[in-house]
Short mmCIF file of C-alpha atoms in Angstrom, two decimals:
data_model
loop_
_atom_site.label_atom_id
_atom_site.label_comp_id
_atom_site.label_asym_id
_atom_site.label_seq_id
_atom_site.Cartn_x
_atom_site.Cartn_y
_atom_site.Cartn_z
CA UNK A 254 40.67 -16.11 -88.88
CA UNK A 255 39.13 -13.39 -87.05
CA UNK A 256 35.62 -14.44 -87.07
CA UNK A 257 34.13 -17.92 -87.78
CA UNK A 258 31.84 -18.24 -90.73
CA UNK A 259 28.98 -19.62 -89.08
CA UNK A 260 29.23 -16.80 -86.25
CA UNK A 261 29.27 -14.19 -88.46
CA UNK A 262 26.24 -15.01 -90.75
CA UNK A 263 24.07 -15.76 -87.55
CA UNK A 264 25.16 -12.47 -86.28
CA UNK A 265 24.60 -10.87 -89.40
CA UNK A 266 21.26 -11.97 -89.59
CA UNK A 267 20.51 -10.89 -86.35
CA UNK A 268 21.77 -7.57 -86.77
CA UNK A 269 23.90 -7.45 -83.79
CA UNK A 270 26.15 -4.73 -82.65
CA UNK A 271 29.76 -5.72 -81.28
CA UNK A 272 33.30 -5.22 -81.88
CA UNK A 273 36.19 -7.52 -82.45
CA UNK A 274 39.10 -7.15 -79.79
CA UNK A 275 42.21 -8.53 -81.39
CA UNK A 276 44.89 -9.88 -78.44
CA UNK A 277 48.64 -11.92 -78.90
CA UNK A 278 47.66 -16.02 -79.24
CA UNK A 279 46.08 -17.42 -76.01
CA UNK A 280 45.70 -20.84 -74.77
CA UNK A 281 43.67 -21.05 -72.14
CA UNK A 282 40.33 -18.69 -71.36
CA UNK A 283 42.58 -17.36 -68.02
CA UNK A 284 45.16 -16.48 -70.59
CA UNK A 285 42.90 -14.66 -72.93
CA UNK A 286 41.29 -12.68 -70.69
CA UNK A 287 44.69 -11.97 -69.10
CA UNK A 288 46.38 -10.83 -72.31
CA UNK A 289 43.58 -9.07 -73.58
CA UNK A 290 42.89 -6.68 -70.67
CA UNK A 291 39.85 -7.94 -69.09
CA UNK A 292 37.73 -9.34 -66.30
CA UNK A 293 37.68 -13.24 -66.29
CA UNK A 294 34.04 -13.07 -65.07
CA UNK A 295 32.80 -10.88 -67.94
CA UNK A 296 34.63 -13.56 -70.24
CA UNK A 297 32.16 -16.16 -71.79
CA UNK A 298 33.55 -19.44 -72.69
CA UNK A 299 32.16 -22.55 -74.40
CA UNK A 300 32.49 -26.40 -73.07
CA UNK A 301 30.80 -29.25 -74.88
CA UNK A 302 28.85 -31.67 -73.31
CA UNK A 303 27.22 -34.99 -74.48
CA UNK A 304 25.52 -38.26 -73.53
CA UNK A 305 23.91 -40.41 -76.12
CA UNK A 306 21.30 -38.12 -76.86
CA UNK A 307 23.39 -35.64 -78.59
CA UNK A 308 25.37 -32.61 -77.30
CA UNK A 309 24.69 -29.54 -75.09
CA UNK A 310 26.87 -26.17 -74.84
CA UNK A 311 27.61 -25.06 -71.36
CA UNK A 312 28.30 -21.78 -71.40
CA UNK A 313 30.30 -19.61 -67.82
CA UNK A 314 32.85 -16.61 -66.83
CA UNK A 315 35.99 -17.84 -66.96
CA UNK A 316 36.60 -17.22 -63.47
CA UNK A 317 34.66 -19.79 -62.71
CA UNK A 318 34.44 -24.25 -62.99
CA UNK A 319 31.78 -25.99 -64.43
CA UNK A 320 29.78 -28.58 -61.79
CA UNK A 321 28.67 -31.23 -63.97
CA UNK A 322 26.66 -33.06 -61.60
CA UNK A 323 24.34 -29.42 -61.69
CA UNK A 324 23.71 -28.73 -65.55
CA UNK A 325 23.29 -33.29 -65.21
CA UNK A 326 20.45 -32.29 -62.79
CA UNK A 327 18.99 -29.66 -64.52
CA UNK A 328 18.58 -31.37 -67.59
CA UNK A 329 18.20 -34.91 -66.44
CA UNK A 330 21.21 -36.03 -68.44
CA UNK A 331 23.76 -38.25 -67.91
CA UNK A 332 26.86 -35.70 -69.61
CA UNK A 333 30.65 -35.85 -70.58
CA UNK A 334 33.21 -33.79 -71.96
CA UNK A 335 33.29 -34.37 -75.73
CA UNK A 336 36.29 -35.09 -77.29
CA UNK A 337 38.30 -33.36 -79.35
CA UNK A 338 37.63 -35.26 -82.76
CA UNK A 339 33.97 -34.50 -82.18
CA UNK A 340 34.25 -30.70 -81.04
CA UNK A 341 36.18 -30.11 -84.81
CA UNK A 342 33.30 -31.92 -87.04
CA UNK A 343 30.94 -30.04 -84.11
CA UNK A 344 32.93 -26.70 -85.22
CA UNK A 345 34.86 -27.33 -88.42
CA UNK A 346 35.31 -23.22 -88.85
CA UNK A 347 36.79 -22.57 -85.40
CA UNK A 348 40.07 -23.48 -83.92
CA UNK A 349 40.05 -26.02 -81.57
CA UNK A 350 39.14 -24.58 -77.98
CA UNK A 351 37.96 -21.60 -79.39
CA UNK A 352 34.21 -22.45 -79.85
CA UNK A 353 31.98 -19.15 -79.71
CA UNK A 354 29.10 -19.21 -77.17
CA UNK A 355 26.33 -19.02 -79.12
CA UNK A 356 25.51 -22.93 -79.56
CA UNK A 357 22.09 -21.53 -81.67
CA UNK A 358 24.38 -20.52 -84.26
CA UNK A 359 26.08 -24.17 -84.40
CA UNK A 360 21.89 -25.58 -83.73
CA UNK A 361 22.96 -26.63 -80.34
CA UNK A 362 21.35 -26.60 -76.99
CA UNK A 363 22.51 -24.26 -74.70
CA UNK A 364 22.63 -23.65 -71.03
CA UNK A 365 24.17 -20.52 -69.64
CA UNK A 366 25.78 -20.48 -65.88
CA UNK A 367 22.78 -17.66 -64.12
CA UNK A 368 26.43 -15.35 -62.66
CA UNK A 369 26.74 -13.88 -66.53
CA UNK A 370 23.32 -12.24 -66.16
CA UNK A 371 23.64 -8.29 -65.49
CA UNK A 372 27.00 -7.77 -66.89
CA UNK A 373 27.10 -4.66 -68.77
CA UNK A 374 29.19 -6.24 -71.78
CA UNK A 375 30.34 -9.72 -72.15
CA UNK A 376 33.57 -11.02 -74.22
CA UNK A 377 33.59 -14.59 -76.26
CA UNK A 378 35.56 -16.08 -78.62
CA UNK A 379 34.88 -15.32 -82.04
CA UNK A 380 36.88 -18.98 -83.71
CA UNK A 381 40.11 -18.66 -83.25
CA UNK A 382 42.58 -17.90 -79.90
CA UNK A 383 43.38 -14.21 -81.22
CA UNK A 384 40.14 -12.36 -81.57
CA UNK A 385 36.76 -11.78 -78.73
CA UNK A 386 34.03 -10.39 -79.77
CA UNK A 387 33.10 -7.49 -77.50
CA UNK A 388 29.05 -7.49 -77.00
CA UNK A 389 26.38 -5.24 -74.61
CA UNK A 390 25.37 -7.94 -72.27
CA UNK A 391 22.14 -7.18 -72.75
CA UNK A 392 22.17 -8.42 -76.56
CA UNK A 393 24.56 -10.75 -75.64
CA UNK A 394 21.50 -12.54 -73.63
CA UNK A 395 19.04 -11.85 -76.66
CA UNK A 396 20.90 -13.52 -78.62
CA UNK A 397 21.16 -16.62 -76.23
CA UNK A 398 16.80 -16.33 -76.09
CA UNK A 399 16.11 -20.46 -76.35
CA UNK A 400 18.96 -21.46 -74.24
CA UNK A 401 18.28 -22.29 -70.68
CA UNK A 402 19.66 -20.47 -67.63
CA UNK A 403 20.85 -22.02 -64.20
CA UNK A 404 23.61 -22.03 -61.83
CA UNK A 405 25.92 -24.53 -63.37
CA UNK A 406 29.15 -23.54 -61.91
CA UNK A 407 31.22 -22.31 -59.05
CA UNK A 408 34.04 -20.51 -58.16
CA UNK A 409 37.61 -21.91 -58.40
CA UNK A 410 39.47 -20.64 -55.14
CA UNK A 411 40.97 -24.48 -55.04
CA UNK A 412 42.13 -24.12 -59.21
CA UNK A 413 43.70 -20.70 -58.40
CA UNK A 414 45.61 -21.92 -55.94
CA UNK A 415 47.16 -24.94 -58.11
CA UNK A 416 47.50 -22.63 -60.80
CA UNK A 417 49.60 -20.55 -59.42
CA UNK A 418 51.68 -23.35 -58.05
CA UNK A 419 51.69 -24.35 -61.52
CA UNK A 420 53.33 -21.44 -63.05
CA UNK A 421 55.71 -21.79 -60.62
CA UNK A 422 56.76 -25.13 -61.53
CA UNK A 423 56.50 -24.51 -65.10
CA UNK A 424 59.06 -21.50 -64.48
CA UNK A 425 61.51 -23.57 -62.44
CA UNK A 426 61.23 -26.35 -65.36
CA UNK A 427 62.44 -23.74 -68.07
CA UNK A 428 65.32 -23.10 -65.55
CA UNK A 429 66.41 -26.80 -65.50
CA UNK A 430 66.29 -27.13 -68.99
CA UNK A 431 68.31 -24.06 -69.90
CA UNK A 432 70.96 -24.96 -67.23
CA UNK A 433 70.99 -28.54 -68.61
CA UNK A 434 71.67 -27.52 -71.75
CA UNK A 435 74.48 -25.16 -71.14
CA UNK A 436 77.73 -25.35 -72.39
CA UNK A 437 80.22 -27.53 -70.49
CA UNK A 438 83.57 -26.15 -70.91
CA UNK A 439 83.77 -25.28 -66.80
CA UNK A 440 82.27 -28.51 -65.68
CA UNK A 441 82.16 -27.23 -62.26
CA UNK A 442 80.15 -24.10 -63.39
CA UNK A 443 77.55 -26.39 -64.91
CA UNK A 444 77.42 -28.66 -62.26
CA UNK A 445 76.93 -25.46 -59.67
CA UNK A 446 74.19 -23.99 -61.84
CA UNK A 447 72.53 -27.27 -62.86
CA UNK A 448 72.18 -27.89 -58.54
CA UNK A 449 70.91 -24.36 -58.42
CA UNK A 450 68.26 -25.28 -60.50
CA UNK A 451 67.18 -28.56 -59.23
CA UNK A 452 66.69 -27.22 -56.06
CA UNK A 453 64.64 -24.68 -57.57
CA UNK A 454 62.51 -27.37 -58.95
CA UNK A 455 62.52 -29.30 -55.94
CA UNK A 456 60.65 -26.27 -53.92
CA UNK A 457 58.29 -25.98 -56.84
CA UNK A 458 57.76 -29.47 -56.81
CA UNK A 459 57.11 -29.80 -52.82
CA UNK A 460 54.96 -26.64 -53.00
CA UNK A 461 52.89 -28.06 -55.64
CA UNK A 462 52.74 -31.29 -54.28
CA UNK A 463 51.82 -30.39 -50.86
CA UNK A 464 48.92 -28.07 -52.21
CA UNK A 465 47.57 -30.89 -54.80
CA UNK A 466 47.42 -33.72 -51.91
CA UNK A 467 47.31 -31.42 -48.71
CA UNK A 468 43.15 -31.73 -47.01
CA UNK A 469 40.98 -30.19 -49.24
CA UNK A 470 43.52 -29.95 -51.86
CA UNK A 471 43.16 -30.04 -55.50
CA UNK A 472 43.34 -34.16 -56.01
CA UNK A 473 40.74 -34.44 -53.39
CA UNK A 474 38.34 -32.37 -55.00
CA UNK A 475 39.05 -34.29 -58.05
CA UNK A 476 38.29 -37.39 -56.33
CA UNK A 477 35.12 -35.65 -54.26
CA UNK A 478 33.74 -34.17 -57.99
CA UNK A 479 34.38 -36.58 -60.42
CA UNK A 480 34.64 -40.53 -58.40
CA UNK A 481 35.55 -42.28 -61.65
CA UNK A 482 38.70 -40.29 -61.65
CA UNK A 483 40.24 -42.39 -58.96
CA UNK A 484 42.81 -44.45 -60.42
CA UNK A 485 43.66 -41.41 -62.77
CA UNK A 486 44.41 -39.34 -59.22
CA UNK A 487 46.48 -42.39 -57.52
CA UNK A 488 48.33 -42.72 -61.01
CA UNK A 489 49.01 -38.76 -59.91
CA UNK A 490 50.28 -39.14 -56.45
CA UNK A 491 52.46 -42.26 -57.41
CA UNK A 492 53.73 -39.98 -60.09
CA UNK A 493 55.07 -36.95 -57.59
CA UNK A 494 56.98 -39.59 -55.21
CA UNK A 495 58.73 -40.39 -58.69
CA UNK A 496 59.66 -37.25 -59.59
CA UNK A 497 60.77 -36.25 -56.46
CA UNK A 498 63.05 -39.34 -56.18
CA UNK A 499 64.62 -38.94 -58.98
CA UNK A 500 65.01 -34.98 -58.19
CA UNK A 501 67.07 -36.03 -54.95
CA UNK A 502 69.24 -38.54 -57.14
CA UNK A 503 70.15 -36.34 -60.14
CA UNK A 504 71.13 -33.97 -56.99
CA UNK A 505 73.23 -36.39 -55.25
CA UNK A 506 74.54 -37.13 -59.03
CA UNK A 507 75.46 -33.54 -59.64
CA UNK A 508 77.48 -33.24 -55.61
CA UNK A 509 79.61 -36.50 -56.29
CA UNK A 510 82.25 -37.47 -58.81
CA UNK A 511 81.12 -40.71 -59.94
CA UNK A 512 78.19 -39.93 -62.89
CA UNK A 513 79.53 -37.93 -65.94
CA UNK A 514 78.45 -34.64 -66.77
CA UNK A 515 76.94 -36.07 -69.94
CA UNK A 516 75.11 -38.34 -68.27
CA UNK A 517 73.61 -35.75 -65.85
CA UNK A 518 72.52 -33.64 -68.46
CA UNK A 519 71.00 -36.34 -70.29
CA UNK A 520 69.15 -37.73 -66.64
CA UNK A 521 68.19 -33.79 -65.86
CA UNK A 522 66.53 -33.49 -69.06
CA UNK A 523 64.58 -36.69 -69.20
CA UNK A 524 63.60 -35.60 -65.77
CA UNK A 525 61.92 -32.05 -67.18
CA UNK A 526 60.19 -34.09 -70.29
CA UNK A 527 58.60 -36.56 -67.59
CA UNK A 528 58.06 -33.49 -65.17
CA UNK A 529 56.12 -31.70 -68.16
CA UNK A 530 54.07 -35.34 -68.98
CA UNK A 531 53.11 -34.85 -65.92
CA UNK A 532 51.84 -31.38 -66.22
CA UNK A 533 49.64 -32.16 -69.01
CA UNK A 534 48.15 -35.16 -68.16
CA UNK A 535 47.17 -33.07 -64.56
CA UNK A 536 45.52 -30.40 -66.93
CA UNK A 537 43.69 -33.45 -68.80
CA UNK A 538 42.41 -34.34 -65.44
CA UNK A 539 41.06 -31.11 -64.12
CA UNK A 540 39.55 -30.43 -67.91
CA UNK A 541 37.97 -33.96 -67.46
CA UNK A 542 36.96 -33.05 -63.74
CA UNK A 543 35.85 -29.17 -64.03
CA UNK A 544 35.81 -28.28 -67.56
CA UNK A 545 38.45 -25.91 -66.85
CA UNK A 546 41.30 -25.74 -69.34
CA UNK A 547 44.14 -24.63 -67.69
CA UNK A 548 46.74 -25.42 -70.60
CA UNK A 549 48.54 -28.32 -70.75
CA UNK A 550 52.02 -26.86 -70.70
#
């Protein structure tokens, strides 16, 4: 797929001028901007919201996060993020997570963040995770003449810090898996490599936890922006404690002689899986709070 059928018809009917830019498969809007070598400020992403009255499409730059309370005040509605199942029904010709920002093409009321105004050009998803529409900024806004324009997004400095540490943690987990799955012919060498990988993971996890739980950190911001998610925040904190405890326990086993290499390998791989589940849950929490897709991996 390179261009959704509905989007193609909508652009054709309005004789819109645009080009299609291809890039490697991406998982998030941030990844898309990086792979396409474009500024995140010029990449318009879509967030689908709903309430009992119907759906709303929020459009904002990839560099910013949705402020749900601001769009609620603008519309006088109590909104929440739509489920994946509903998005599949709304956009049957699009890959999940690649919703074009032209809500009118799908009959959806649309609200655009004011920071997109004045852009020389705008890029947006064409319906999959490999192609972007590139369009003149004025023409883009002309296609959205019926949409509302308001300040519905904010900078994501806190999220950017969390994302950097998230990537560090992800790299550490890959290193741990490689070390754990390496051949065990030389047990001492295998244990030494695994120990180094675990120590690297401890540092990455400690950095991640410090940023997440510190004053003004990600979890504090989630609590402030979405108090209803306090149970999820508490679960994140408890998981931090449990995961670090497991790291240190396995480190002790690696340095000792009482546990077999096979058992240590099993525990190390289970630890990596538990960390990955935690990262998926954190990604869901960020999306639920800020409307920012940071990827589950």
